[in-house]
PDB file of C-alpha atoms in Angstrom:
ATOM      1  CA  UNK A   1     138.070 139.037 162.159  1.00  0.00           C
ATOM      2  CA  UNK A   2     134.723 137.972 161.183  1.00  0.00           C
ATOM      3  CA  UNK A   3     133.507 134.551 161.955  1.00  0.00           C
ATOM      4  CA  UNK A   4     131.527 133.153 159.142  1.00  0.00           C
ATOM      5  CA  UNK A   5     127.890 132.759 160.065  1.00  0.00           C
ATOM      6  CA  UNK A   6     126.151 129.402 160.500  1.00  0.00           C
ATOM      7  CA  UNK A   7     124.063 129.930 157.376  1.00  0.00           C
ATOM      8  CA  UNK A   8     127.090 130.728 155.297  1.00  0.00           C
ATOM      9  CA  UNK A   9     128.803 127.580 156.399  1.00  0.00           C
ATOM     10  CA  UNK A  10     125.632 125.466 155.759  1.00  0.00           C
ATOM     11  CA  UNK A  11     125.260 126.897 152.378  1.00  0.00           C
ATOM     12  CA  UNK A  12     129.041 126.296 151.537  1.00  0.00           C
ATOM     13  CA  UNK A  13     128.806 122.599 152.805  1.00  0.00           C
ATOM     14  CA  UNK A  14     125.669 122.114 150.842  1.00  0.00           C
ATOM     15  CA  UNK A  15     127.321 123.350 147.605  1.00  0.00           C
ATOM     16  CA  UNK A  16     130.384 121.080 148.320  1.00  0.00           C
ATOM     17  CA  UNK A  17     128.012 118.042 148.840  1.00  0.00           C
ATOM     18  CA  UNK A  18     126.127 118.772 145.787  1.00  0.00           C
ATOM     19  CA  UNK A  19     129.325 119.170 143.545  1.00  0.00           C
ATOM     20  CA  UNK A  20     130.616 115.855 144.886  1.00  0.00           C
ATOM     21  CA  UNK A  21     127.370 113.874 144.729  1.00  0.00           C
ATOM     22  CA  UNK A  22     125.516 115.627 141.956  1.00  0.00           C
ATOM     23  CA  UNK A  23     125.006 112.531 139.795  1.00  0.00           C
ATOM     24  CA  UNK A  24     123.394 110.505 142.603  1.00  0.00           C
ATOM     25  CA  UNK A  25     121.218 113.429 143.779  1.00  0.00           C
ATOM     26  CA  UNK A  26     119.957 114.104 140.246  1.00  0.00           C
ATOM     27  CA  UNK A  27     119.298 110.319 139.814  1.00  0.00           C
ATOM     28  CA  UNK A  28     117.277 110.231 142.892  1.00  0.00           C
ATOM     29  CA  UNK A  29     115.283 113.295 142.020  1.00  0.00           C
ATOM     30  CA  UNK A  30     114.517 112.052 138.381  1.00  0.00           C
ATOM     31  CA  UNK A  31     113.376 108.614 139.703  1.00  0.00           C
ATOM     32  CA  UNK A  32     111.213 110.134 142.416  1.00  0.00           C
ATOM     33  CA  UNK A  33     109.440 112.486 139.901  1.00  0.00           C
ATOM     34  CA  UNK A  34     109.157 109.700 137.333  1.00  0.00           C
ATOM     35  CA  UNK A  35     107.568 107.290 139.771  1.00  0.00           C
ATOM     36  CA  UNK A  36     105.062 109.898 140.802  1.00  0.00           C
ATOM     37  CA  UNK A  37     104.197 110.769 137.260  1.00  0.00           C
ATOM     38  CA  UNK A  38     103.944 107.124 136.265  1.00  0.00           C
ATOM     39  CA  UNK A  39     101.624 106.445 139.283  1.00  0.00           C
ATOM     40  CA  UNK A  40      99.310 109.394 138.140  1.00  0.00           C
ATOM     41  CA  UNK A  41      99.229 108.095 134.640  1.00  0.00           C
ATOM     42  CA  UNK A  42      98.267 104.532 135.645  1.00  0.00           C
ATOM     43  CA  UNK A  43      95.532 105.865 137.893  1.00  0.00           C
ATOM     44  CA  UNK A  44      94.055 108.040 134.999  1.00  0.00           C
ATOM     45  CA  UNK A  45      94.286 105.119 132.647  1.00  0.00           C
ATOM     46  CA  UNK A  46      92.215 102.984 135.003  1.00  0.00           C
ATOM     47  CA  UNK A  47      89.612 105.747 135.553  1.00  0.00           C
ATOM     48  CA  UNK A  48      89.434 106.074 131.648  1.00  0.00           C
ATOM     49  CA  UNK A  49      88.874 102.435 131.269  1.00  0.00           C
ATOM     50  CA  UNK A  50      86.024 102.476 133.823  1.00  0.00           C
ATOM     51  CA  UNK A  51      84.315 105.237 131.905  1.00  0.00           C
ATOM     52  CA  UNK A  52      84.724 103.373 128.642  1.00  0.00           C
ATOM     53  CA  UNK A  53      83.267 100.270 130.147  1.00  0.00           C
ATOM     54  CA  UNK A  54      80.290 102.177 131.607  1.00  0.00           C
ATOM     55  CA  UNK A  55      79.680 103.794 128.276  1.00  0.00           C
ATOM     56  CA  UNK A  56      79.846 100.639 126.163  1.00  0.00           C
ATOM     57  CA  UNK A  57      77.789  98.276 128.411  1.00  0.00           C
ATOM     58  CA  UNK A  58      74.109  99.168 128.222  1.00  0.00           C
ATOM     59  CA  UNK A  59      72.390  99.516 131.599  1.00  0.00           C
ATOM     60  CA  UNK A  60      69.303  97.272 131.766  1.00  0.00           C
ATOM     61  CA  UNK A  61      66.276  99.154 133.064  1.00  0.00           C
ATOM     62  CA  UNK A  62      65.541  98.748 136.729  1.00  0.00           C
ATOM     63  CA  UNK A  63      62.952  96.051 137.200  1.00  0.00           C
ATOM     64  CA  UNK A  64      60.443  96.451 139.861  1.00  0.00           C
ATOM     65  CA  UNK A  65      58.951  93.652 142.061  1.00  0.00           C
ATOM     66  CA  UNK A  66      55.419  94.247 140.435  1.00  0.00           C
ATOM     67  CA  UNK A  67      57.019  93.797 136.906  1.00  0.00           C
ATOM     68  CA  UNK A  68      58.253  90.200 137.566  1.00  0.00           C
ATOM     69  CA  UNK A  69      55.383  89.172 139.743  1.00  0.00           C
ATOM     70  CA  UNK A  70      53.003  89.801 136.824  1.00  0.00           C
ATOM     71  CA  UNK A  71      54.725  86.974 135.046  1.00  0.00           C
ATOM     72  CA  UNK A  72      53.714  84.548 137.673  1.00  0.00           C
ATOM     73  CA  UNK A  73      50.177  85.744 138.079  1.00  0.00           C
ATOM     74  CA  UNK A  74      49.320  85.563 134.328  1.00  0.00           C
ATOM     75  CA  UNK A  75      48.120  82.043 133.759  1.00  0.00           C
ATOM     76  CA  UNK A  76      47.529  80.425 130.403  1.00  0.00           C
ATOM     77  CA  UNK A  77      43.978  79.010 130.578  1.00  0.00           C
ATOM     78  CA  UNK A  78      44.166  76.917 127.470  1.00  0.00           C
ATOM     79  CA  UNK A  79      44.005  73.256 128.344  1.00  0.00           C
ATOM     80  CA  UNK A  80      46.798  71.279 127.001  1.00  0.00           C
ATOM     81  CA  UNK A  81      45.956  68.599 124.483  1.00  0.00           C
ATOM     82  CA  UNK A  82      46.263  65.073 125.917  1.00  0.00           C
ATOM     83  CA  UNK A  83      47.185  62.486 123.382  1.00  0.00           C
ATOM     84  CA  UNK A  84      46.707  58.797 124.382  1.00  0.00           C
ATOM     85  CA  UNK A  85      49.026  56.315 123.112  1.00  0.00           C
ATOM     86  CA  UNK A  86      49.381  52.521 123.536  1.00  0.00           C
ATOM     87  CA  UNK A  87      52.085  51.195 125.785  1.00  0.00           C
ATOM     88  CA  UNK A  88      54.554  49.362 123.556  1.00  0.00           C
ATOM     89  CA  UNK A  89      57.641  47.755 124.739  1.00  0.00           C
ATOM     90  CA  UNK A  90      60.944  48.704 123.059  1.00  0.00           C
ATOM     91  CA  UNK A  91      61.626  45.380 121.375  1.00  0.00           C
ATOM     92  CA  UNK A  92      58.267  45.345 119.634  1.00  0.00           C
ATOM     93  CA  UNK A  93      58.790  49.051 118.520  1.00  0.00           C
ATOM     94  CA  UNK A  94      62.176  48.275 117.004  1.00  0.00           C
ATOM     95  CA  UNK A  95      60.963  45.193 115.352  1.00  0.00           C
ATOM     96  CA  UNK A  96      57.850  46.790 113.896  1.00  0.00           C
ATOM     97  CA  UNK A  97      59.809  49.740 112.260  1.00  0.00           C
ATOM     98  CA  UNK A  98      62.928  47.765 111.124  1.00  0.00           C
ATOM     99  CA  UNK A  99      61.437  44.734 109.651  1.00  0.00           C
ATOM    100  CA  UNK A 100      58.961  46.330 107.230  1.00  0.00           C
ATOM    101  CA  UNK A 101      58.958  44.643 103.816  1.00  0.00           C
ATOM    102  CA  UNK A 102      59.475  47.919 101.916  1.00  0.00           C
ATOM    103  CA  UNK A 103      62.767  48.594 103.758  1.00  0.00           C
ATOM    104  CA  UNK A 104      63.948  45.076 103.031  1.00  0.00           C
ATOM    105  CA  UNK A 105      63.057  45.361  99.410  1.00  0.00           C
ATOM    106  CA  UNK A 106      65.094  48.630  99.230  1.00  0.00           C
ATOM    107  CA  UNK A 107      68.026  47.167 100.896  1.00  0.00           C
ATOM    108  CA  UNK A 108      67.979  44.120  98.558  1.00  0.00           C
ATOM    109  CA  UNK A 109      67.865  46.371  95.448  1.00  0.00           C
ATOM    110  CA  UNK A 110      70.699  48.440  96.616  1.00  0.00           C
ATOM    111  CA  UNK A 111      72.743  45.304  97.370  1.00  0.00           C
ATOM    112  CA  UNK A 112      71.890  43.944  93.812  1.00  0.00           C
ATOM    113  CA  UNK A 113      72.933  47.280  92.281  1.00  0.00           C
ATOM    114  CA  UNK A 114      76.334  47.127  94.053  1.00  0.00           C
ATOM    115  CA  UNK A 115      77.005  43.605  92.983  1.00  0.00           C
ATOM    116  CA  UNK A 116      76.068  44.360  89.327  1.00  0.00           C
ATOM    117  CA  UNK A 117      78.425  47.333  89.209  1.00  0.00           C
ATOM    118  CA  UNK A 118      81.518  45.233  90.122  1.00  0.00           C
ATOM    119  CA  UNK A 119      83.317  46.150  86.944  1.00  0.00           C
ATOM    120  CA  UNK A 120      83.846  49.688  88.377  1.00  0.00           C
ATOM    121  CA  UNK A 121      87.044  49.618  90.348  1.00  0.00           C
ATOM    122  CA  UNK A 122      86.966  50.971  93.813  1.00  0.00           C
ATOM    123  CA  UNK A 123      89.587  53.425  95.052  1.00  0.00           C
ATOM    124  CA  UNK A 124      91.241  50.727  97.057  1.00  0.00           C
ATOM    125  CA  UNK A 125      91.558  48.654  93.975  1.00  0.00           C
ATOM    126  CA  UNK A 126      92.917  51.495  91.996  1.00  0.00           C
ATOM    127  CA  UNK A 127      95.605  52.261  94.606  1.00  0.00           C
ATOM    128  CA  UNK A 128      96.797  48.775  95.332  1.00  0.00           C
ATOM    129  CA  UNK A 129      99.807  47.550  93.320  1.00  0.00           C
ATOM    130  CA  UNK A 130      98.832  45.243  90.368  1.00  0.00           C
ATOM    131  CA  UNK A 131      99.933  41.541  90.573  1.00  0.00           C
ATOM    132  CA  UNK A 132     101.634  40.619  87.340  1.00  0.00           C
ATOM    133  CA  UNK A 133     101.855  37.037  86.313  1.00  0.00           C
ATOM    134  CA  UNK A 134     105.370  37.564  84.859  1.00  0.00           C
ATOM    135  CA  UNK A 135     106.675  39.152  88.062  1.00  0.00           C
ATOM    136  CA  UNK A 136     108.583  36.842  90.524  1.00  0.00           C
ATOM    137  CA  UNK A 137     106.666  36.758  93.751  1.00  0.00           C
ATOM    138  CA  UNK A 138     108.661  34.537  95.899  1.00  0.00           C
ATOM    139  CA  UNK A 139     111.878  35.704  97.603  1.00  0.00           C
ATOM    140  CA  UNK A 140     114.519  33.227  98.692  1.00  0.00           C
ATOM    141  CA  UNK A 141     116.920  33.863 101.534  1.00  0.00           C
ATOM    142  CA  UNK A 142     119.767  33.270  99.135  1.00  0.00           C
ATOM    143  CA  UNK A 143     118.524  36.159  96.983  1.00  0.00           C
ATOM    144  CA  UNK A 144     118.838  38.632  99.899  1.00  0.00           C
ATOM    145  CA  UNK A 145     122.102  40.498  99.768  1.00  0.00           C
ATOM    146  CA  UNK A 146     122.517  42.872 102.739  1.00  0.00           C
ATOM    147  CA  UNK A 147     123.472  46.248 101.343  1.00  0.00           C
ATOM    148  CA  UNK A 148     122.884  48.330 104.332  1.00  0.00           C
ATOM    149  CA  UNK A 149     124.752  48.287 107.647  1.00  0.00           C
ATOM    150  CA  UNK A 150     123.919  49.677 110.915  1.00  0.00           C
ATOM    151  CA  UNK A 151     126.203  52.415 112.244  1.00  0.00           C
ATOM    152  CA  UNK A 152     129.305  53.784 110.462  1.00  0.00           C
ATOM    153  CA  UNK A 153     130.720  52.083 107.436  1.00  0.00           C
ATOM    154  CA  UNK A 154     134.368  51.416 108.072  1.00  0.00           C
ATOM    155  CA  UNK A 155     136.774  49.244 106.372  1.00  0.00           C
ATOM    156  CA  UNK A 156     137.829  47.532 109.515  1.00  0.00           C
ATOM    157  CA  UNK A 157     135.624  45.053 111.345  1.00  0.00           C
ATOM    158  CA  UNK A 158     136.169  46.779 114.639  1.00  0.00           C
ATOM    159  CA  UNK A 159     133.384  48.916 115.818  1.00  0.00           C
ATOM    160  CA  UNK A 160     132.435  50.666 118.968  1.00  0.00           C
ATOM    161  CA  UNK A 161     129.180  51.254 120.822  1.00  0.00           C
ATOM    162  CA  UNK A 162     129.193  55.004 119.667  1.00  0.00           C
ATOM    163  CA  UNK A 163     128.819  53.814 116.081  1.00  0.00           C
ATOM    164  CA  UNK A 164     125.316  52.535 116.728  1.00  0.00           C
ATOM    165  CA  UNK A 165     124.384  55.462 118.773  1.00  0.00           C
ATOM    166  CA  UNK A 166     124.949  57.840 115.848  1.00  0.00           C
ATOM    167  CA  UNK A 167     122.015  56.357 113.824  1.00  0.00           C
ATOM    168  CA  UNK A 168     119.553  56.906 116.647  1.00  0.00           C
TER     169      UNK A 168
END
């Protein structure tokens, strides 16, 4: 009588386990492999984006200290032109420029032109309703007949609070 070896028992138990739990084992293996592959794909995409950014952005030339110190050492020896002006207060300045006779004459001529062209109707006059002399303008309270009611229209005089809520 031969006793089965430890290895053969281990193999037979492993085969039994896989036959009972094969769905779960395969799911775990697929998820693990998929996670590893997804991680590698994301890392590769990040590296590709870094390379693309490096290609698309121009690298400015390296500037040395001597380059930018030259800008401060170069002086413009031309003397600025100094313009002397009178000191005038603000009120005098405004009055001098806004009360000239030429401006007043121009403003008066524009106003007279507008007054003379009164026969041309403005947009507001065109859009406003016309007042007819034949039309009755006064409305008396006796002439008002309530035709609309609030809430549901029912034949009965009884109404509830919900009737009014429906119109809101």
